[in-house]
Structures are given as C-alpha cells and as structure tokens.
Coordinates of C-alpha atoms and ligand atoms in Angstrom, one line a residue:
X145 CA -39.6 15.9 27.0
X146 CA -37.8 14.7 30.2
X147 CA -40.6 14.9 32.8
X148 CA -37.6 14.9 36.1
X149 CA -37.9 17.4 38.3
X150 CA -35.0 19.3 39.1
X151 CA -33.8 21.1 42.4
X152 CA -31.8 24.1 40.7
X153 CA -31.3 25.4 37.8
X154 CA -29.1 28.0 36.9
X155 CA -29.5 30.3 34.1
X156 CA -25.9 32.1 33.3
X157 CA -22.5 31.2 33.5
X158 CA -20.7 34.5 34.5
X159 CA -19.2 34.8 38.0
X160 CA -22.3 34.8 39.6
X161 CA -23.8 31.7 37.8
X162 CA -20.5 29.7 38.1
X163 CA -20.8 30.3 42.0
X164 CA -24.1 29.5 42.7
X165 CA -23.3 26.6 40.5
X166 CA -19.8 25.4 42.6
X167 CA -22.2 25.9 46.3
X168 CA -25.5 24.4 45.0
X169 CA -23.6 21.2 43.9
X170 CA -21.7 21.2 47.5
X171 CA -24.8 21.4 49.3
X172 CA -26.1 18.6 46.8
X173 CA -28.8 19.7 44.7
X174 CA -27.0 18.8 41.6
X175 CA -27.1 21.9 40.2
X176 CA -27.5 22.1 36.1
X177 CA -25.8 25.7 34.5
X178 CA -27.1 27.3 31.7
X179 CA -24.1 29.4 29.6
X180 CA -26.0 31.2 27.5
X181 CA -24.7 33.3 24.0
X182 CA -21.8 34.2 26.0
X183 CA -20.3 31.4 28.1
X184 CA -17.9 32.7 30.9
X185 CA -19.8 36.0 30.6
X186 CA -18.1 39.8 30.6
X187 CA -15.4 38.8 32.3
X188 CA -14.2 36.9 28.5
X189 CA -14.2 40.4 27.0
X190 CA -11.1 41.5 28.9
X191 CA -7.6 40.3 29.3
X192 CA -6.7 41.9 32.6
X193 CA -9.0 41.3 35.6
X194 CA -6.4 42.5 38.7
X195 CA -9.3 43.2 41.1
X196 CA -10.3 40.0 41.8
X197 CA -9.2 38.9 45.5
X198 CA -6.6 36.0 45.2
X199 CA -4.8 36.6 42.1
X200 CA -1.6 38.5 43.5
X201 CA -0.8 39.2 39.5
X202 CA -3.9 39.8 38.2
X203 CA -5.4 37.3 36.1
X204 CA -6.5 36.9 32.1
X205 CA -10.3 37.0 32.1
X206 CA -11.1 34.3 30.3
X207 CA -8.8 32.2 32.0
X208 CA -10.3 33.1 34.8
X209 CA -14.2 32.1 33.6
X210 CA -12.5 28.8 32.2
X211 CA -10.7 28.5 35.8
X212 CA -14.7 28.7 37.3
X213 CA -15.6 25.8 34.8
X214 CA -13.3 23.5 35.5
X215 CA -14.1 24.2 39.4
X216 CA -18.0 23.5 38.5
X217 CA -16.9 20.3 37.0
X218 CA -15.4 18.9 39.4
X219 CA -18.3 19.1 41.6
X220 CA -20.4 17.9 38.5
X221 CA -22.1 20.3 37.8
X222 CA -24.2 19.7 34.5
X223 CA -23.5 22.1 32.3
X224 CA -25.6 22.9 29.4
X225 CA -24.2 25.0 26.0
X226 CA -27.8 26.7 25.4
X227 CA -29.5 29.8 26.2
X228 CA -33.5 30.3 27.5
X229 CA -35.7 32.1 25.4
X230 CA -38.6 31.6 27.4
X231 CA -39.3 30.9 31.5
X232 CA -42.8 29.7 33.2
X233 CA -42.2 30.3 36.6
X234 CA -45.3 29.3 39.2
X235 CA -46.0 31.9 41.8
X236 CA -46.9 29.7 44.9
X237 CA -44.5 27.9 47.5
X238 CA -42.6 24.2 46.3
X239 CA -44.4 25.2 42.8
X240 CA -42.7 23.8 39.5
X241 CA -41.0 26.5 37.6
X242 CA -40.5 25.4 33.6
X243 CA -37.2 26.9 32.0
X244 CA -37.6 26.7 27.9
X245 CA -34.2 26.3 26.1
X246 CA -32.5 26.0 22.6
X247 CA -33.7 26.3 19.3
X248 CA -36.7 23.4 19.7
X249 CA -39.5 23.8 21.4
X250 CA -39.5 20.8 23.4
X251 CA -36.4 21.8 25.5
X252 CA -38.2 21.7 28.6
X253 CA -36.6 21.6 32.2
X254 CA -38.6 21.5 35.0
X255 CA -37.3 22.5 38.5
X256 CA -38.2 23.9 42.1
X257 CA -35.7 26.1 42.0
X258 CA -34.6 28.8 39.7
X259 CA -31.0 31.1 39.8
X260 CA -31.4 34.0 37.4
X261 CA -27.5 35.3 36.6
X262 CA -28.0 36.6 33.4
X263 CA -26.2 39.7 33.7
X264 CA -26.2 43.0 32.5
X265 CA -24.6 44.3 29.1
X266 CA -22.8 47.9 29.2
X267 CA -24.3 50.6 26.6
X268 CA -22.1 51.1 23.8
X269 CA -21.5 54.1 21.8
X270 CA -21.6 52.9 18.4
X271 CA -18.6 54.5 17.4
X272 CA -15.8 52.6 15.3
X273 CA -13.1 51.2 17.2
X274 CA -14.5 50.9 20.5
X275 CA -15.2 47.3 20.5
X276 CA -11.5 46.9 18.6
X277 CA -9.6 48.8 21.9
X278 CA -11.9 47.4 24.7
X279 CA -9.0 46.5 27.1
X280 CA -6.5 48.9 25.0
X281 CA -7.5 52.1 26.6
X282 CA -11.3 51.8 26.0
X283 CA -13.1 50.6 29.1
X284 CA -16.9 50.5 30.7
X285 CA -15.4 50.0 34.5
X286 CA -13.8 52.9 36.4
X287 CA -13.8 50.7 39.1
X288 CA -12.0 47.7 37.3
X289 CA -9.5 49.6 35.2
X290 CA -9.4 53.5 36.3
X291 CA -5.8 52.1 38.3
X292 CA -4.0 51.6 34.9
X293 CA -4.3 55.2 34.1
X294 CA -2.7 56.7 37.1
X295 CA -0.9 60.2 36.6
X296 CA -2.1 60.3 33.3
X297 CA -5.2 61.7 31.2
X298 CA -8.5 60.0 30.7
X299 CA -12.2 60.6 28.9
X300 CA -14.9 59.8 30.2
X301 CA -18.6 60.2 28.4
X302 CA -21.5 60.0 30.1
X303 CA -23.8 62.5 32.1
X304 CA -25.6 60.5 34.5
X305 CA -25.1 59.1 38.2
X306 CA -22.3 56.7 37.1
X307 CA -20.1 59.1 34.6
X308 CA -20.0 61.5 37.4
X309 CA -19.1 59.5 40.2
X310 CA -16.3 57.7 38.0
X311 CA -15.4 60.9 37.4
X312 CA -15.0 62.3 40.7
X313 CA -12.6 59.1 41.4
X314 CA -10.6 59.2 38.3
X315 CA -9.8 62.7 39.3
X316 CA -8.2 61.6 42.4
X317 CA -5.8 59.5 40.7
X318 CA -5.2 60.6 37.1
X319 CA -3.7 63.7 35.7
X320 CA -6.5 65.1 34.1
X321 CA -10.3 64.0 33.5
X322 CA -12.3 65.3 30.4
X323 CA -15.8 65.0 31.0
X324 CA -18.1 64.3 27.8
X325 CA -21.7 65.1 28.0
X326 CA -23.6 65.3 25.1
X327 CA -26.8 67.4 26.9
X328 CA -26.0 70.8 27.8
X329 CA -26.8 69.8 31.4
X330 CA -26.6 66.8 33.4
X331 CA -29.0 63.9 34.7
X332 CA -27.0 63.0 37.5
X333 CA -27.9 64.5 41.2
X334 CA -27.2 67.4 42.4
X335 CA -25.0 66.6 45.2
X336 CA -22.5 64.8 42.5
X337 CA -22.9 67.6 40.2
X338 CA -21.4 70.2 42.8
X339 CA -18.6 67.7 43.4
X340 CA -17.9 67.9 39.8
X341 CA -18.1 71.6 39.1
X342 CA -16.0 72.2 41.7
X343 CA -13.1 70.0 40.8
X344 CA -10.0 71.5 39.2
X345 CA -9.3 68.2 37.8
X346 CA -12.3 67.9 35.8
X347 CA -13.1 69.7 32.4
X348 CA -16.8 68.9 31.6
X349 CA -17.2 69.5 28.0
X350 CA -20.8 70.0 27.3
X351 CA -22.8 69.2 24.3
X352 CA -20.0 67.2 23.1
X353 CA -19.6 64.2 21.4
X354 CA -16.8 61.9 20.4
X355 CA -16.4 61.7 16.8
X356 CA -13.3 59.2 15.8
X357 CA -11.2 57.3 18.2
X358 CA -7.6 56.9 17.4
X359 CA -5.3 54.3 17.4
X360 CA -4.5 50.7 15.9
X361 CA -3.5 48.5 18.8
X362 CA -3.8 50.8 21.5
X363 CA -5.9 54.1 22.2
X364 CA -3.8 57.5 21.7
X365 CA -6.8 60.4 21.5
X366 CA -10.5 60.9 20.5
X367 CA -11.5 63.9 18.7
X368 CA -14.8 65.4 20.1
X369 CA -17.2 67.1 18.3
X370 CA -19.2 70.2 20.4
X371 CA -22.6 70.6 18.8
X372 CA -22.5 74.6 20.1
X373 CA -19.7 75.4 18.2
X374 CA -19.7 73.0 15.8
X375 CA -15.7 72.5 16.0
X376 CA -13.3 69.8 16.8
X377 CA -10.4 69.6 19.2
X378 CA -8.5 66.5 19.2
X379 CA -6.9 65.5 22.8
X380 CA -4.5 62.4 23.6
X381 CA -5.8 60.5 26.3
X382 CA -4.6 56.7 27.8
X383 CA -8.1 56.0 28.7
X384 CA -11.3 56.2 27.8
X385 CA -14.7 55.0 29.7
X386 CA -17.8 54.7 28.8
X387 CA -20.4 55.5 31.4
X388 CA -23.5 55.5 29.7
X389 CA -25.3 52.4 31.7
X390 CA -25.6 48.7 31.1
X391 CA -29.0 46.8 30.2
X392 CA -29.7 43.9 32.5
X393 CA -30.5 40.8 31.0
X394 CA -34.6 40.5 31.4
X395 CA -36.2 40.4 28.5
X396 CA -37.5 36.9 29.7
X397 CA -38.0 37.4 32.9
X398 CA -40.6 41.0 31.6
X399 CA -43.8 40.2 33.3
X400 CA -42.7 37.2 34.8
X401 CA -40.8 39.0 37.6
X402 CA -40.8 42.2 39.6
X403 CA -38.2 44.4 37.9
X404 CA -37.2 48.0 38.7
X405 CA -37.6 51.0 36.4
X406 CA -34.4 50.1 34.7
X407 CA -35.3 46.3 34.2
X408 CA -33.2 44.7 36.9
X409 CA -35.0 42.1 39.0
X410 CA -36.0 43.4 42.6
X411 CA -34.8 41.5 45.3
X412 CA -35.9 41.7 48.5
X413 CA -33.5 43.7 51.2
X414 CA -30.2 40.8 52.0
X415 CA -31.4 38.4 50.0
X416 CA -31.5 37.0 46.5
X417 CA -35.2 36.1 47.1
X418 CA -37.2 37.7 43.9
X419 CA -41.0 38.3 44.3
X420 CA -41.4 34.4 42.8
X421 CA -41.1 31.6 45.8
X422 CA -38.3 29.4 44.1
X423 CA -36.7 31.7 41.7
X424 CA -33.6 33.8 43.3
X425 CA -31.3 36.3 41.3
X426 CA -27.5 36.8 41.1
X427 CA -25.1 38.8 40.3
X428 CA -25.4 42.3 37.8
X429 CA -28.8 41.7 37.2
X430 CA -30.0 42.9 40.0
X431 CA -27.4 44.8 41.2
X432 CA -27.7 48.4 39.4
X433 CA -24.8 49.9 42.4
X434 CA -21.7 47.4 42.3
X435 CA -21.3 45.4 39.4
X436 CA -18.4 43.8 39.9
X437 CA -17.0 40.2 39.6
X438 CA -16.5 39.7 43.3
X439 CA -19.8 41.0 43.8
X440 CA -21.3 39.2 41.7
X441 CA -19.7 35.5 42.5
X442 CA -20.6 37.0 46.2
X443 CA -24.3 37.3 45.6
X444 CA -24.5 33.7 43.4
X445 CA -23.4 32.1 46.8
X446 CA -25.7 33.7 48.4
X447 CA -28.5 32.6 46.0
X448 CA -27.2 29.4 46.1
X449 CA -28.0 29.1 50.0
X450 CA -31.4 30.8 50.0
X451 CA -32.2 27.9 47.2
X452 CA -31.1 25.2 49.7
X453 CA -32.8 27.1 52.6
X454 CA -36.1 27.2 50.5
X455 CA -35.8 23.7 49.4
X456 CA -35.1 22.6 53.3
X457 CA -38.1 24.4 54.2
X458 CA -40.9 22.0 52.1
Ligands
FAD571 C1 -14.9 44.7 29.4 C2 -15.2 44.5 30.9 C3 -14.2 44.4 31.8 C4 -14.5 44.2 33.2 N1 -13.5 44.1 34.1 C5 -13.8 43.8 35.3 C6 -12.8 43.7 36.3 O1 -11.6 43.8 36.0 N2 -13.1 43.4 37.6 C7 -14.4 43.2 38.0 O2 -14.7 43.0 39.2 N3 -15.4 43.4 37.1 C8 -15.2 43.6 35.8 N4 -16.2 43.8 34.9 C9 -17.6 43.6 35.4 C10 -17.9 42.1 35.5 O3 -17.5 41.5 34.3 C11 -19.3 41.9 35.9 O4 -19.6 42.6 37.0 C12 -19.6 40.4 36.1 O5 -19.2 39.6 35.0 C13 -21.1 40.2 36.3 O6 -21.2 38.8 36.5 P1 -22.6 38.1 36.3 O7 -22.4 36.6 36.6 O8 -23.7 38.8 37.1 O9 -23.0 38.3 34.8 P2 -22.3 38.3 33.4 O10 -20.8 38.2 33.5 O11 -22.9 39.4 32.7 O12 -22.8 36.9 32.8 C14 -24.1 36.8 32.4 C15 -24.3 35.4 31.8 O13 -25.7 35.2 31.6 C16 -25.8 34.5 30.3 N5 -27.2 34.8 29.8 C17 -27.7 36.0 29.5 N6 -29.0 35.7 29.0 C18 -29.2 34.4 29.0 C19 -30.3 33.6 28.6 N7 -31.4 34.0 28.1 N8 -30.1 32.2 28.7 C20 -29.0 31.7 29.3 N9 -28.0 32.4 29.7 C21 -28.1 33.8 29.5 C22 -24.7 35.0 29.5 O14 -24.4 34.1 28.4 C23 -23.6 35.1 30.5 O15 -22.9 33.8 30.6 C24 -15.9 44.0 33.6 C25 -16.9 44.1 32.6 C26 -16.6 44.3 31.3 C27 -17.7 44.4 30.3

C-alpha cells in the first residue's frame, strides 16, 4: 500500500475528467486520472462530434478524447488504466479521502482532494440494431446530432421532459417529427405538453412502441407497434433518438454523497463543491439539464479551481 498523500484525484476520463486533469496539473497539484471501463468516455461512441467550439470541421470523437490525452500528458498528468469500485471519503475540512481501485484490494490512494467525472450512461431500448446504427441515424442527443437531419423526417421515443423538449426543437428544423410514447399519456409537464399538442409538425403516437429497426449500414425506417390497435405501420425516417434518460454514474458514490432523486450528485448553486469538504463533481454527473461535452470540460475546470481554492485554504 503506498501511504503518500495525494492532492487530487480524478475519477473519469471523459471531457470533464480530462479537463480538470489538464487545469489541476497547471496549477500544480499533480493531478492522477482515473479512466475507468471506458477510457475517453461517451464521446468514443460517436464518430462525428461538430458541436464542439474549435473544430471548424467537426471532429472524430475518439480522436477527439485521444487529442485530451495527449494534452494531459504533456502536463504529466498520471494517468491510471483502472476503475474504482469503492470510495471512503472523510466528511470534515483537509480530511483524507481513500479512493479503492482495480481488481485487488490493496489498491489504495489516498488524497485531500477528490474530482468525481464519472458520467452518466443514456437508457437504451433494448431493441436489435440500436447499438449497430448509433452514429448511423440512431442517436441519444437532439442537441448533438438533431442538425444532420434537417428538412427531413425523424423518430423520437420517449415521453418525459427530455423527448418532448427534443421534440419541440426537432420540429423547427426537420420535416416531420413522430413522437413515440409507449403510455397513453405523458410524464413530461404540462407546459411542454401544450407545446407539443399544438404543433403541426409533431405526430405523437401513443401507446406505441418500436418493434424492428431497419437498415444495415445506415438507418432507413422503424416499424412501430401500437398496443391499442395491435397493428404495425412501418415509416422511413433519417433519424432516430432516444429520449428515455441517462443513469449517472453513482453507484459508489450511494450513501457516500448527497444525490438527487435521479442519482446525480448535488452540487451546491455555481460550484462543483458536493456536500463532502474535498470531494467536487464534474461534468454529466451532476448535470441532469445540459449534458454536453463543452459543458462538461467547462464544469471539470471549474472543479479543478475550487480543488486548488480548497487546498489554498488549509
Ligand atoms: C453517442 C453519443 C454522442 C454524443 N455526441 C455529442 C456531441 O456531438 N456533442 C456533445 O457536446 N456531446 C455529445 N454527447 C454527450 C457527451 O458525450 C457527454 O455530455 C460528455 O461525454 C460527458 O462528459 P463527462 O466527462 O461528464 O462524462 P463521460 O463522457 O460520461 O465519461 C465518464 C467517465 O467516467 C469513467 N467512470 C465511470 N465510472 C467509473 C469508475 N467507477 N471508476 C473510474 N472511472 C469511472 C468512465 O470510464 C468515463 O471515462 C454524446 C453522447 C453520446 C452517448
């Protein structure tokens, strides 16, 4: 067991992680990263990021993750292939928080301060194919990728907050929207609900359900299922999202750390300070509104200087 005490360490290597990482080591407080089961994070699961500020052509996600490694490394950053399956974190001021890592119990780190960027994983719908056309039609960002399908026809499934609101902005720039919900009635508010009802451009099809997506390389139509009638109806879309919310990455953190109803840590109001002195929290998984890259990288800065600031303040 190696009994040094750290200054920060960062658990997660998506945009958020890699930030804190690149603004920690700056400010020197030689920083140690944590990847995690999926180095680079969401961002490696799409080919097309053309959001990002900077990248005048857009850029390949993955590229883009590998672009934040090299970055980190050149500030030397430490960065460790592993993933924590269990945290100890001490809830008084300049306490010692213990991060547990890796297969064998004796992977022990011991540090003042804690970033938490573990992230947030979108729901999936189970169905064949959606994992094979993520990127090829399929998508779980209205946001990120609702621009590629301008002018033409799009699915969307979901009947909460998010589908509805994705929804209402789809329908300003693509041809047609179809709605999906598999209720008969919807769990988003009621303010959305009358945008939605009364918008032309939107077909909400109720108690509905897709049942096969087609296509090989690329996604050409879903056939949809309505439990009422018990018939199918087959319609061609370019796009399809999935708007059925994301999990954030806590289990470890249950107990530990204030988390909302929905499992992502509480921070308090313009900060990235969680209820634990020490231990701050970046990027989606504590950000159930935004969840986006920029945001995210945004937010690991700023828990990278509310480290330094508590560190200055011992
Ligand atoms: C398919 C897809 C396409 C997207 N496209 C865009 C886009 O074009 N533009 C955009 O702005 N946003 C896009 N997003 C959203 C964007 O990817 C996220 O908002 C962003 O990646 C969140 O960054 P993050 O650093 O908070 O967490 P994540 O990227 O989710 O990374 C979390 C990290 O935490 C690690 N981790 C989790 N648990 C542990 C543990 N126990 N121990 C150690 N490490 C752990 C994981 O390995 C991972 O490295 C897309 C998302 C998806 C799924």
């Amino acid at each position: 067991m190696n009994n040094k005490i750290h200054n920060c360490i960062i658990i997660g290597s998506g945009p958020a992680g890699y930030s804190a990482s690149i603004y920690a080591a700056r400010y020197g407080l030689d920083p140690i990263i944590i990847l995690g089961d999926l180095p680079g994070g969401q961002l490696t699961n799409t080919n097309y990021v053309d959001n990002y500020l900077g990248f005048p052509h857009g850029i390949d996600g993955n590229q883009f993750m590998d672009n934040c490694r090299k970055q980190a490394e050149r500030f030397n950053v430490e960065i460790l292939n592993e993933s924590v399956y269990e945290v100890d974190l001490c809830n008084y001021i300049g306490g010692i928080h213990k991060i547990f890592f890796g297969k064998k119990k004796n992977n022990l780190l011991m540090s003042k301060g804690v970033i938490i960027a573990t992230g947030s994983t979108p729901k999936c719908l189970g169905i064949k194919k959606e994992r094979q056309l993520l990127g090829a039609g399929i998508s779980f960002c209205a946001t990120c990728d609702g621009f590629f399908h301008k002018g033409k026809d799009i699915a969307i499934v979901g009947g909460g907050d998010t589908a509805l609101e994705d929804a209402h902005y789809l329908s300003r720039i693509c041809k047609k929207v179809y709605l999906l919900v598999r209720k008969n009635y919807f769990r988003a508010s009621k303010i959305l609900q009358n945008n939605i009802i009364d918008n032309d451009n939107i077909n909400v099809l109720f108690q509905s359900t897709i049942s096969e997506i087609i296509g090989d390389n690329v996604l050409k139509a879903i056939k949809i299922f309505n439990h009422n009638t018990k018939k199918y109806q087959l319609k061609l879309i370019s796009g399809l999202f999935i708007a059925i919310g994301h999990h954030p990455n806590t289990n470890i953190f249950k107990n530990k750390l204030n988390l909302n109803d929905k499992g992502f840590i509480i921070v308090k109001n313009g900060t990235t300070n969680t209820n634990i002195p020490g231990v701050f929290a970046a990027g989606d998984v504590q950000d159930p509104n935004y969840k986006q890259a920029i945001t995210s990288a945004g937010s690991g800065c700023m828990a990278a200087l509310d480290l330094e600031k508590y560190l200055y303040s011992l």
